[in-house]
Amino acid sequence: MQKKFSPKLSQLIEVLSDGEFHDGTALGVVLQMTRSAVWKMIKKLERYDIEINSVKGRGYALCEPIILLDVQKIREQLTEPDAHIELFESIDSTNEYFRSECRQQDVSFCLAEQQTQGRGRLGRAWHSPFGKNIYLSCSYPFQKDISELAGLSLVVSLAMVRTLKQFGLDEQLHVKWPNDIICQGKKISGTLIEVHAESHGMSHAIIGVGLNVNMLIDTRRQVTQPWTSMRCVGGKYLDRNTVAAALMNHLLDYMRRFDREGFKVFVDEWVASECMQGQQVSLKAGVNTVTGEAVGINAQGHLLLMMADGEVRAFSSGDTSISKK
C-alpha cells in the first residue's frame, strides 16, 4: 500500500503547528474545503497518533509542532541534489517499494512518514509511527560482483554512526555487529540490506534504514527491546529534513568509497566504533546458537569468535547479543 502526500494534510499540519487554536470554519477557508472535510482530516491525524487539542468554541491545535519531510528541503542540502527521491505519506515498507518497482539504474531514495509493515532483520517488525522518525531505503547499483559485497552492512552502520556524530551524539555511541547502532546502551537505529546479483559482474543493493529521531514514547507499546532516539539523547526536537539529508549524504559517500576500494579501507573505523571486542557474545543463526569471545572481524567483515577450546571461527551472519557477566 502506497499513499502519496496530500498537500491539504501538509498545509493543515503547517497551520496547526503555530500552537494557536484554529476553528473548523477558519481552517476550511484557508484550506479551501468544507468544515466537514477539515474534521475528517483532523480524525486522520488522530489515527496517526498525532496529539491534537480540541476545545469546543476554540477549535484545534497541535500539542507540539511537527515538521514534515519535504523533498525540496532535503534536496537543497544534498551533495548530489539530482538524486531521485520518492516521498510517501504512508507505505507498507520503503524496502518493499524498491523490491516491487523496476530496479533503478541510478541511485534512488524512498522515504515515508509512516510504514505499516516495516521490517528489520530476521523478519522482526520495525515500529514506524507517523512523523516521528526516518524510514528510508536506498537503491544502489554496485560495480561489483555480489561476492564482493561482504562487509556492506558494516559500512552502512559506519555511515549511520557518522550521521549521529554530526548531530552531537558521540558519547556511548557504538555499533553491535553487524548493524545495530547502540547509544547509551539502547538501540537507536538499525538496517535491513538485500543484495541481488546482476549481469556482467554487477550487483544491486536495497539498503533500508530506520532511525529514531523525535520519538519520545512508544504510544502503542510495540517496541520489544530497549530503545532511544536522537531527541531523547539530545533533548531537543530535530528537523528530520536536515537529518535525512545528512544521512543520505553520508550513505552516498560511504557507498561510493566501498564500491571503489572495498571493505579494507573501513576496518580501522569499524574497530574504533564497535562494542563487542573482548566480550562474551552469543550468536544465533537459524536454530543454532554459539557463544564465544569476540576477537574482531576478518577482511570480509565476518565476526570472529574464539570458542571455549581456543578455536577461532568466522560468522558471516546472525543475531548477536553480549552475554551478561
PDB file of N, CA and C in Angstrom, residues 13-85:
ATOM      1  N   ILE A  13      -1.262  20.623   8.820  1.00  0.00           N
ATOM      2  CA  ILE A  13      -0.263  20.476   9.875  1.00  0.00           C
ATOM      3  C   ILE A  13       0.563  21.739  10.027  1.00  0.00           C
ATOM      4  N   GLU A  14       0.907  22.358   8.898  1.00  0.00           N
ATOM      5  CA  GLU A  14       1.681  23.601   8.965  1.00  0.00           C
ATOM      6  C   GLU A  14       0.907  24.696   9.689  1.00  0.00           C
ATOM      7  N   VAL A  15      -0.395  24.825   9.412  1.00  0.00           N
ATOM      8  CA  VAL A  15      -1.217  25.843  10.070  1.00  0.00           C
ATOM      9  C   VAL A  15      -1.325  25.561  11.563  1.00  0.00           C
ATOM     10  N   LEU A  16      -1.586  24.301  11.920  1.00  0.00           N
ATOM     11  CA  LEU A  16      -1.798  23.951  13.324  1.00  0.00           C
ATOM     12  C   LEU A  16      -0.511  23.983  14.143  1.00  0.00           C
ATOM     13  N   SER A  17       0.633  23.969  13.470  1.00  0.00           N
ATOM     14  CA  SER A  17       1.913  23.927  14.179  1.00  0.00           C
ATOM     15  C   SER A  17       2.311  25.252  14.797  1.00  0.00           C
ATOM     16  N   ASP A  18       1.496  26.310  14.620  1.00  0.00           N
ATOM     17  CA  ASP A  18       1.842  27.584  15.254  1.00  0.00           C
ATOM     18  C   ASP A  18       1.462  27.619  16.739  1.00  0.00           C
ATOM     19  N   GLY A  19       0.823  26.528  17.226  1.00  0.00           N
ATOM     20  CA  GLY A  19       0.485  26.441  18.637  1.00  0.00           C
ATOM     21  C   GLY A  19      -0.807  27.129  19.021  1.00  0.00           C
ATOM     22  N   GLU A  20      -1.410  27.820  18.072  1.00  0.00           N
ATOM     23  CA  GLU A  20      -2.662  28.525  18.342  1.00  0.00           C
ATOM     24  C   GLU A  20      -3.858  27.631  17.970  1.00  0.00           C
ATOM     25  N   PHE A  21      -5.032  28.003  18.516  1.00  0.00           N
ATOM     26  CA  PHE A  21      -6.248  27.285  18.166  1.00  0.00           C
ATOM     27  C   PHE A  21      -6.839  27.854  16.878  1.00  0.00           C
ATOM     28  N   HIS A  22      -7.343  26.954  16.031  1.00  0.00           N
ATOM     29  CA  HIS A  22      -7.983  27.337  14.767  1.00  0.00           C
ATOM     30  C   HIS A  22      -9.295  26.577  14.671  1.00  0.00           C
ATOM     31  N   ASP A  23     -10.400  27.305  14.484  1.00  0.00           N
ATOM     32  CA  ASP A  23     -11.678  26.608  14.393  1.00  0.00           C
ATOM     33  C   ASP A  23     -11.872  26.033  12.993  1.00  0.00           C
ATOM     34  N   GLY A  24     -12.822  25.107  12.893  1.00  0.00           N
ATOM     35  CA  GLY A  24     -13.043  24.399  11.646  1.00  0.00           C
ATOM     36  C   GLY A  24     -13.402  25.295  10.493  1.00  0.00           C
ATOM     37  N   THR A  25     -14.175  26.357  10.767  1.00  0.00           N
ATOM     38  CA  THR A  25     -14.582  27.276   9.707  1.00  0.00           C
ATOM     39  C   THR A  25     -13.377  28.008   9.132  1.00  0.00           C
ATOM     40  N   ALA A  26     -12.535  28.535  10.039  1.00  0.00           N
ATOM     41  CA  ALA A  26     -11.346  29.264   9.594  1.00  0.00           C
ATOM     42  C   ALA A  26     -10.393  28.351   8.832  1.00  0.00           C
ATOM     43  N   LEU A  27     -10.238  27.121   9.310  1.00  0.00           N
ATOM     44  CA  LEU A  27      -9.370  26.164   8.611  1.00  0.00           C
ATOM     45  C   LEU A  27      -9.932  25.841   7.234  1.00  0.00           C
ATOM     46  N   GLY A  28     -11.255  25.741   7.146  1.00  0.00           N
ATOM     47  CA  GLY A  28     -11.880  25.470   5.860  1.00  0.00           C
ATOM     48  C   GLY A  28     -11.605  26.559   4.851  1.00  0.00           C
ATOM     49  N   VAL A  29     -11.598  27.822   5.319  1.00  0.00           N
ATOM     50  CA  VAL A  29     -11.308  28.946   4.429  1.00  0.00           C
ATOM     51  C   VAL A  29      -9.869  28.868   3.930  1.00  0.00           C
ATOM     52  N   VAL A  30      -8.927  28.600   4.855  1.00  0.00           N
ATOM     53  CA  VAL A  30      -7.510  28.530   4.489  1.00  0.00           C
ATOM     54  C   VAL A  30      -7.248  27.370   3.530  1.00  0.00           C
ATOM     55  N   LEU A  31      -7.869  26.226   3.810  1.00  0.00           N
ATOM     56  CA  LEU A  31      -7.608  25.026   3.025  1.00  0.00           C
ATOM     57  C   LEU A  31      -8.538  24.888   1.824  1.00  0.00           C
ATOM     58  N   GLN A  32      -9.502  25.795   1.729  1.00  0.00           N
ATOM     59  CA  GLN A  32     -10.483  25.770   0.639  1.00  0.00           C
ATOM     60  C   GLN A  32     -11.221  24.431   0.606  1.00  0.00           C
ATOM     61  N   MET A  33     -11.790  24.074   1.759  1.00  0.00           N
ATOM     62  CA  MET A  33     -12.566  22.854   1.874  1.00  0.00           C
ATOM     63  C   MET A  33     -13.655  23.060   2.920  1.00  0.00           C
ATOM     64  N   THR A  34     -14.595  22.129   2.958  1.00  0.00           N
ATOM     65  CA  THR A  34     -15.702  22.262   3.892  1.00  0.00           C
ATOM     66  C   THR A  34     -15.246  21.973   5.316  1.00  0.00           C
ATOM     67  N   ARG A  35     -16.043  22.434   6.263  1.00  0.00           N
ATOM     68  CA  ARG A  35     -15.742  22.180   7.670  1.00  0.00           C
ATOM     69  C   ARG A  35     -15.751  20.677   7.958  1.00  0.00           C
ATOM     70  N   SER A  36     -16.671  19.957   7.295  1.00  0.00           N
ATOM     71  CA  SER A  36     -16.736  18.508   7.461  1.00  0.00           C
ATOM     72  C   SER A  36     -15.457  17.833   6.968  1.00  0.00           C
ATOM     73  N   ALA A  37     -14.923  18.327   5.846  1.00  0.00           N
ATOM     74  CA  ALA A  37     -13.678  17.762   5.309  1.00  0.00           C
ATOM     75  C   ALA A  37     -12.510  18.036   6.252  1.00  0.00           C
ATOM     76  N   VAL A  38     -12.525  19.219   6.879  1.00  0.00           N
ATOM     77  CA  VAL A  38     -11.489  19.544   7.865  1.00  0.00           C
ATOM     78  C   VAL A  38     -11.564  18.568   9.027  1.00  0.00           C
ATOM     79  N   TRP A  39     -12.767  18.308   9.518  1.00  0.00           N
ATOM     80  CA  TRP A  39     -12.949  17.391  10.641  1.00  0.00           C
ATOM     81  C   TRP A  39     -12.417  15.996  10.296  1.00  0.00           C
ATOM     82  N   LYS A  40     -12.660  15.540   9.076  1.00  0.00           N
ATOM     83  CA  LYS A  40     -12.182  14.223   8.657  1.00  0.00           C
ATOM     84  C   LYS A  40     -10.653  14.179   8.651  1.00  0.00           C
ATOM     85  N   MET A  41     -10.006  15.287   8.246  1.00  0.00           N
ATOM     86  CA  MET A  41      -8.545  15.328   8.245  1.00  0.00           C
ATOM     87  C   MET A  41      -7.993  15.362   9.668  1.00  0.00           C
ATOM     88  N   ILE A  42      -8.702  16.034  10.576  1.00  0.00           N
ATOM     89  CA  ILE A  42      -8.306  16.034  11.980  1.00  0.00           C
ATOM     90  C   ILE A  42      -8.357  14.614  12.529  1.00  0.00           C
ATOM     91  N   LYS A  43      -9.410  13.881  12.205  1.00  0.00           N
ATOM     92  CA  LYS A  43      -9.535  12.494  12.648  1.00  0.00           C
ATOM     93  C   LYS A  43      -8.435  11.620  12.047  1.00  0.00           C
ATOM     94  N   LYS A  44      -8.040  11.925  10.824  1.00  0.00           N
ATOM     95  CA  LYS A  44      -6.950  11.181  10.185  1.00  0.00           C
ATOM     96  C   LYS A  44      -5.652  11.390  10.964  1.00  0.00           C
ATOM     97  N   LEU A  45      -5.385  12.621  11.366  1.00  0.00           N
ATOM     98  CA  LEU A  45      -4.180  12.897  12.152  1.00  0.00           C
ATOM     99  C   LEU A  45      -4.227  12.151  13.480  1.00  0.00           C
ATOM    100  N   GLU A  46      -5.390  12.087  14.091  1.00  0.00           N
ATOM    101  CA  GLU A  46      -5.515  11.367  15.356  1.00  0.00           C
ATOM    102  C   GLU A  46      -5.250   9.880  15.161  1.00  0.00           C
ATOM    103  N   ARG A  47      -5.672   9.334  14.015  1.00  0.00           N
ATOM    104  CA  ARG A  47      -5.374   7.921  13.728  1.00  0.00           C
ATOM    105  C   ARG A  47      -3.884   7.703  13.544  1.00  0.00           C
ATOM    106  N   TYR A  48      -3.179   8.753  13.147  1.00  0.00           N
ATOM    107  CA  TYR A  48      -1.719   8.697  13.045  1.00  0.00           C
ATOM    108  C   TYR A  48      -1.052   8.915  14.402  1.00  0.00           C
ATOM    109  N   ASP A  49      -1.841   8.967  15.469  1.00  0.00           N
ATOM    110  CA  ASP A  49      -1.347   9.165  16.836  1.00  0.00           C
ATOM    111  C   ASP A  49      -0.717  10.540  17.042  1.00  0.00           C
ATOM    112  N   ILE A  50      -1.157  11.521  16.274  1.00  0.00           N
ATOM    113  CA  ILE A  50      -0.730  12.903  16.497  1.00  0.00           C
ATOM    114  C   ILE A  50      -1.663  13.526  17.534  1.00  0.00           C
ATOM    115  N   GLU A  51      -1.085  14.057  18.602  1.00  0.00           N
ATOM    116  CA  GLU A  51      -1.886  14.628  19.684  1.00  0.00           C
ATOM    117  C   GLU A  51      -2.423  16.002  19.285  1.00  0.00           C
ATOM    118  N   ILE A  52      -3.743  16.146  19.377  1.00  0.00           N
ATOM    119  CA  ILE A  52      -4.411  17.390  18.996  1.00  0.00           C
ATOM    120  C   ILE A  52      -5.294  17.859  20.149  1.00  0.00           C
ATOM    121  N   ASN A  53      -5.131  19.120  20.517  1.00  0.00           N
ATOM    122  CA  ASN A  53      -6.044  19.744  21.476  1.00  0.00           C
ATOM    123  C   ASN A  53      -7.306  20.157  20.735  1.00  0.00           C
ATOM    124  N   SER A  54      -8.440  19.713  21.205  1.00  0.00           N
ATOM    125  CA  SER A  54      -9.720  20.082  20.603  1.00  0.00           C
ATOM    126  C   SER A  54     -10.600  20.691  21.692  1.00  0.00           C
ATOM    127  N   VAL A  55     -10.888  21.983  21.568  1.00  0.00           N
ATOM    128  CA  VAL A  55     -11.654  22.699  22.576  1.00  0.00           C
ATOM    129  C   VAL A  55     -12.880  23.328  21.923  1.00  0.00           C
ATOM    130  N   LYS A  56     -14.048  22.991  22.437  1.00  0.00           N
ATOM    131  CA  LYS A  56     -15.292  23.498  21.874  1.00  0.00           C
ATOM    132  C   LYS A  56     -15.307  25.023  21.922  1.00  0.00           C
ATOM    133  N   GLY A  57     -15.616  25.616  20.793  1.00  0.00           N
ATOM    134  CA  GLY A  57     -15.664  27.062  20.697  1.00  0.00           C
ATOM    135  C   GLY A  57     -14.340  27.703  20.320  1.00  0.00           C
ATOM    136  N   ARG A  58     -13.241  26.932  20.393  1.00  0.00           N
ATOM    137  CA  ARG A  58     -11.922  27.475  20.050  1.00  0.00           C
ATOM    138  C   ARG A  58     -11.320  26.765  18.830  1.00  0.00           C
ATOM    139  N   GLY A  59     -11.571  25.463  18.713  1.00  0.00           N
ATOM    140  CA  GLY A  59     -11.070  24.735  17.555  1.00  0.00           C
ATOM    141  C   GLY A  59      -9.980  23.754  17.908  1.00  0.00           C
ATOM    142  N   TYR A  60      -8.965  23.668  17.031  1.00  0.00           N
ATOM    143  CA  TYR A  60      -7.934  22.652  17.145  1.00  0.00           C
ATOM    144  C   TYR A  60      -6.547  23.287  17.208  1.00  0.00           C
ATOM    145  N   ALA A  61      -5.656  22.577  17.942  1.00  0.00           N
ATOM    146  CA  ALA A  61      -4.243  22.983  17.994  1.00  0.00           C
ATOM    147  C   ALA A  61      -3.392  21.750  18.229  1.00  0.00           C
ATOM    148  N   LEU A  62      -2.244  21.688  17.593  1.00  0.00           N
ATOM    149  CA  LEU A  62      -1.327  20.587  17.853  1.00  0.00           C
ATOM    150  C   LEU A  62      -0.712  20.741  19.232  1.00  0.00           C
ATOM    151  N   CYS A  63      -0.578  19.630  19.945  1.00  0.00           N
ATOM    152  CA  CYS A  63       0.058  19.675  21.260  1.00  0.00           C
ATOM    153  C   CYS A  63       1.523  20.067  21.148  1.00  0.00           C
ATOM    154  N   GLU A  64       2.142  19.719  20.010  1.00  0.00           N
ATOM    155  CA  GLU A  64       3.506  20.174  19.741  1.00  0.00           C
ATOM    156  C   GLU A  64       3.680  20.288  18.226  1.00  0.00           C
ATOM    157  N   PRO A  65       4.457  21.269  17.782  1.00  0.00           N
ATOM    158  CA  PRO A  65       4.645  21.468  16.332  1.00  0.00           C
ATOM    159  C   PRO A  65       5.257  20.228  15.680  1.00  0.00           C
ATOM    160  N   ILE A  66       4.948  20.037  14.407  1.00  0.00           N
ATOM    161  CA  ILE A  66       5.510  18.935  13.627  1.00  0.00           C
ATOM    162  C   ILE A  66       6.089  19.506  12.333  1.00  0.00           C
ATOM    163  N   ILE A  67       7.323  19.128  12.037  1.00  0.00           N
ATOM    164  CA  ILE A  67       7.931  19.487  10.753  1.00  0.00           C
ATOM    165  C   ILE A  67       7.932  18.228   9.899  1.00  0.00           C
ATOM    166  N   LEU A  68       7.144  18.232   8.839  1.00  0.00           N
ATOM    167  CA  LEU A  68       7.062  17.065   7.959  1.00  0.00           C
ATOM    168  C   LEU A  68       8.258  17.012   7.008  1.00  0.00           C
ATOM    169  N   LEU A  69       8.495  15.840   6.479  1.00  0.00           N
ATOM    170  CA  LEU A  69       9.533  15.693   5.463  1.00  0.00           C
ATOM    171  C   LEU A  69       9.103  16.410   4.189  1.00  0.00           C
ATOM    172  N   ASP A  70      10.087  16.990   3.512  1.00  0.00           N
ATOM    173  CA  ASP A  70       9.829  17.782   2.307  1.00  0.00           C
ATOM    174  C   ASP A  70      10.976  17.525   1.329  1.00  0.00           C
ATOM    175  N   VAL A  71      10.664  16.980   0.172  1.00  0.00           N
ATOM    176  CA  VAL A  71      11.700  16.608  -0.793  1.00  0.00           C
ATOM    177  C   VAL A  71      12.569  17.798  -1.166  1.00  0.00           C
ATOM    178  N   GLN A  72      11.958  18.959  -1.378  1.00  0.00           N
ATOM    179  CA  GLN A  72      12.727  20.124  -1.790  1.00  0.00           C
ATOM    180  C   GLN A  72      13.708  20.555  -0.700  1.00  0.00           C
ATOM    181  N   LYS A  73      13.257  20.539   0.562  1.00  0.00           N
ATOM    182  CA  LYS A  73      14.142  20.919   1.667  1.00  0.00           C
ATOM    183  C   LYS A  73      15.299  19.942   1.803  1.00  0.00           C
ATOM    184  N   ILE A  74      15.018  18.655   1.579  1.00  0.00           N
ATOM    185  CA  ILE A  74      16.084  17.652   1.633  1.00  0.00           C
ATOM    186  C   ILE A  74      17.062  17.852   0.484  1.00  0.00           C
ATOM    187  N   ARG A  75      16.517  18.029  -0.716  1.00  0.00           N
ATOM    188  CA  ARG A  75      17.357  18.150  -1.906  1.00  0.00           C
ATOM    189  C   ARG A  75      18.312  19.336  -1.810  1.00  0.00           C
ATOM    190  N   GLU A  76      17.868  20.429  -1.197  1.00  0.00           N
ATOM    191  CA  GLU A  76      18.704  21.626  -1.063  1.00  0.00           C
ATOM    192  C   GLU A  76      19.958  21.366  -0.236  1.00  0.00           C
ATOM    193  N   GLN A  77      19.945  20.304   0.562  1.00  0.00           N
ATOM    194  CA  GLN A  77      21.073  20.010   1.453  1.00  0.00           C
ATOM    195  C   GLN A  77      21.911  18.822   0.985  1.00  0.00           C
ATOM    196  N   LEU A  78      21.580  18.252  -0.161  1.00  0.00           N
ATOM    197  CA  LEU A  78      22.293  17.081  -0.643  1.00  0.00           C
ATOM    198  C   LEU A  78      23.555  17.459  -1.419  1.00  0.00           C
ATOM    199  N   THR A  79      24.579  16.630  -1.279  1.00  0.00           N
ATOM    200  CA  THR A  79      25.790  16.819  -2.078  1.00  0.00           C
ATOM    201  C   THR A  79      25.548  16.410  -3.531  1.00  0.00           C
ATOM    202  N   GLU A  80      24.532  15.553  -3.743  1.00  0.00           N
ATOM    203  CA  GLU A  80      24.137  15.157  -5.095  1.00  0.00           C
ATOM    204  C   GLU A  80      22.650  15.502  -5.259  1.00  0.00           C
ATOM    205  N   PRO A  81      22.343  16.778  -5.496  1.00  0.00           N
ATOM    206  CA  PRO A  81      20.944  17.233  -5.490  1.00  0.00           C
ATOM    207  C   PRO A  81      20.073  16.642  -6.593  1.00  0.00           C
ATOM    208  N   ASP A  82      20.678  15.990  -7.576  1.00  0.00           N
ATOM    209  CA  ASP A  82      19.891  15.398  -8.656  1.00  0.00           C
ATOM    210  C   ASP A  82      19.460  13.964  -8.355  1.00  0.00           C
ATOM    211  N   ALA A  83      19.798  13.451  -7.173  1.00  0.00           N
ATOM    212  CA  ALA A  83      19.418  12.083  -6.815  1.00  0.00           C
ATOM    213  C   ALA A  83      17.893  11.934  -6.853  1.00  0.00           C
ATOM    214  N   HIS A  84      17.444  10.776  -7.306  1.00  0.00           N
ATOM    215  CA  HIS A  84      15.999  10.532  -7.395  1.00  0.00           C
ATOM    216  C   HIS A  84      15.445  10.241  -6.004  1.00  0.00           C
ATOM    217  N   ILE A  85      14.381  10.954  -5.600  1.00  0.00           N
ATOM    218  CA  ILE A  85      13.785  10.805  -4.267  1.00  0.00           C
ATOM    219  C   ILE A  85      12.278  10.631  -4.397  1.00  0.00           C
TER     220      ILE A  85
END
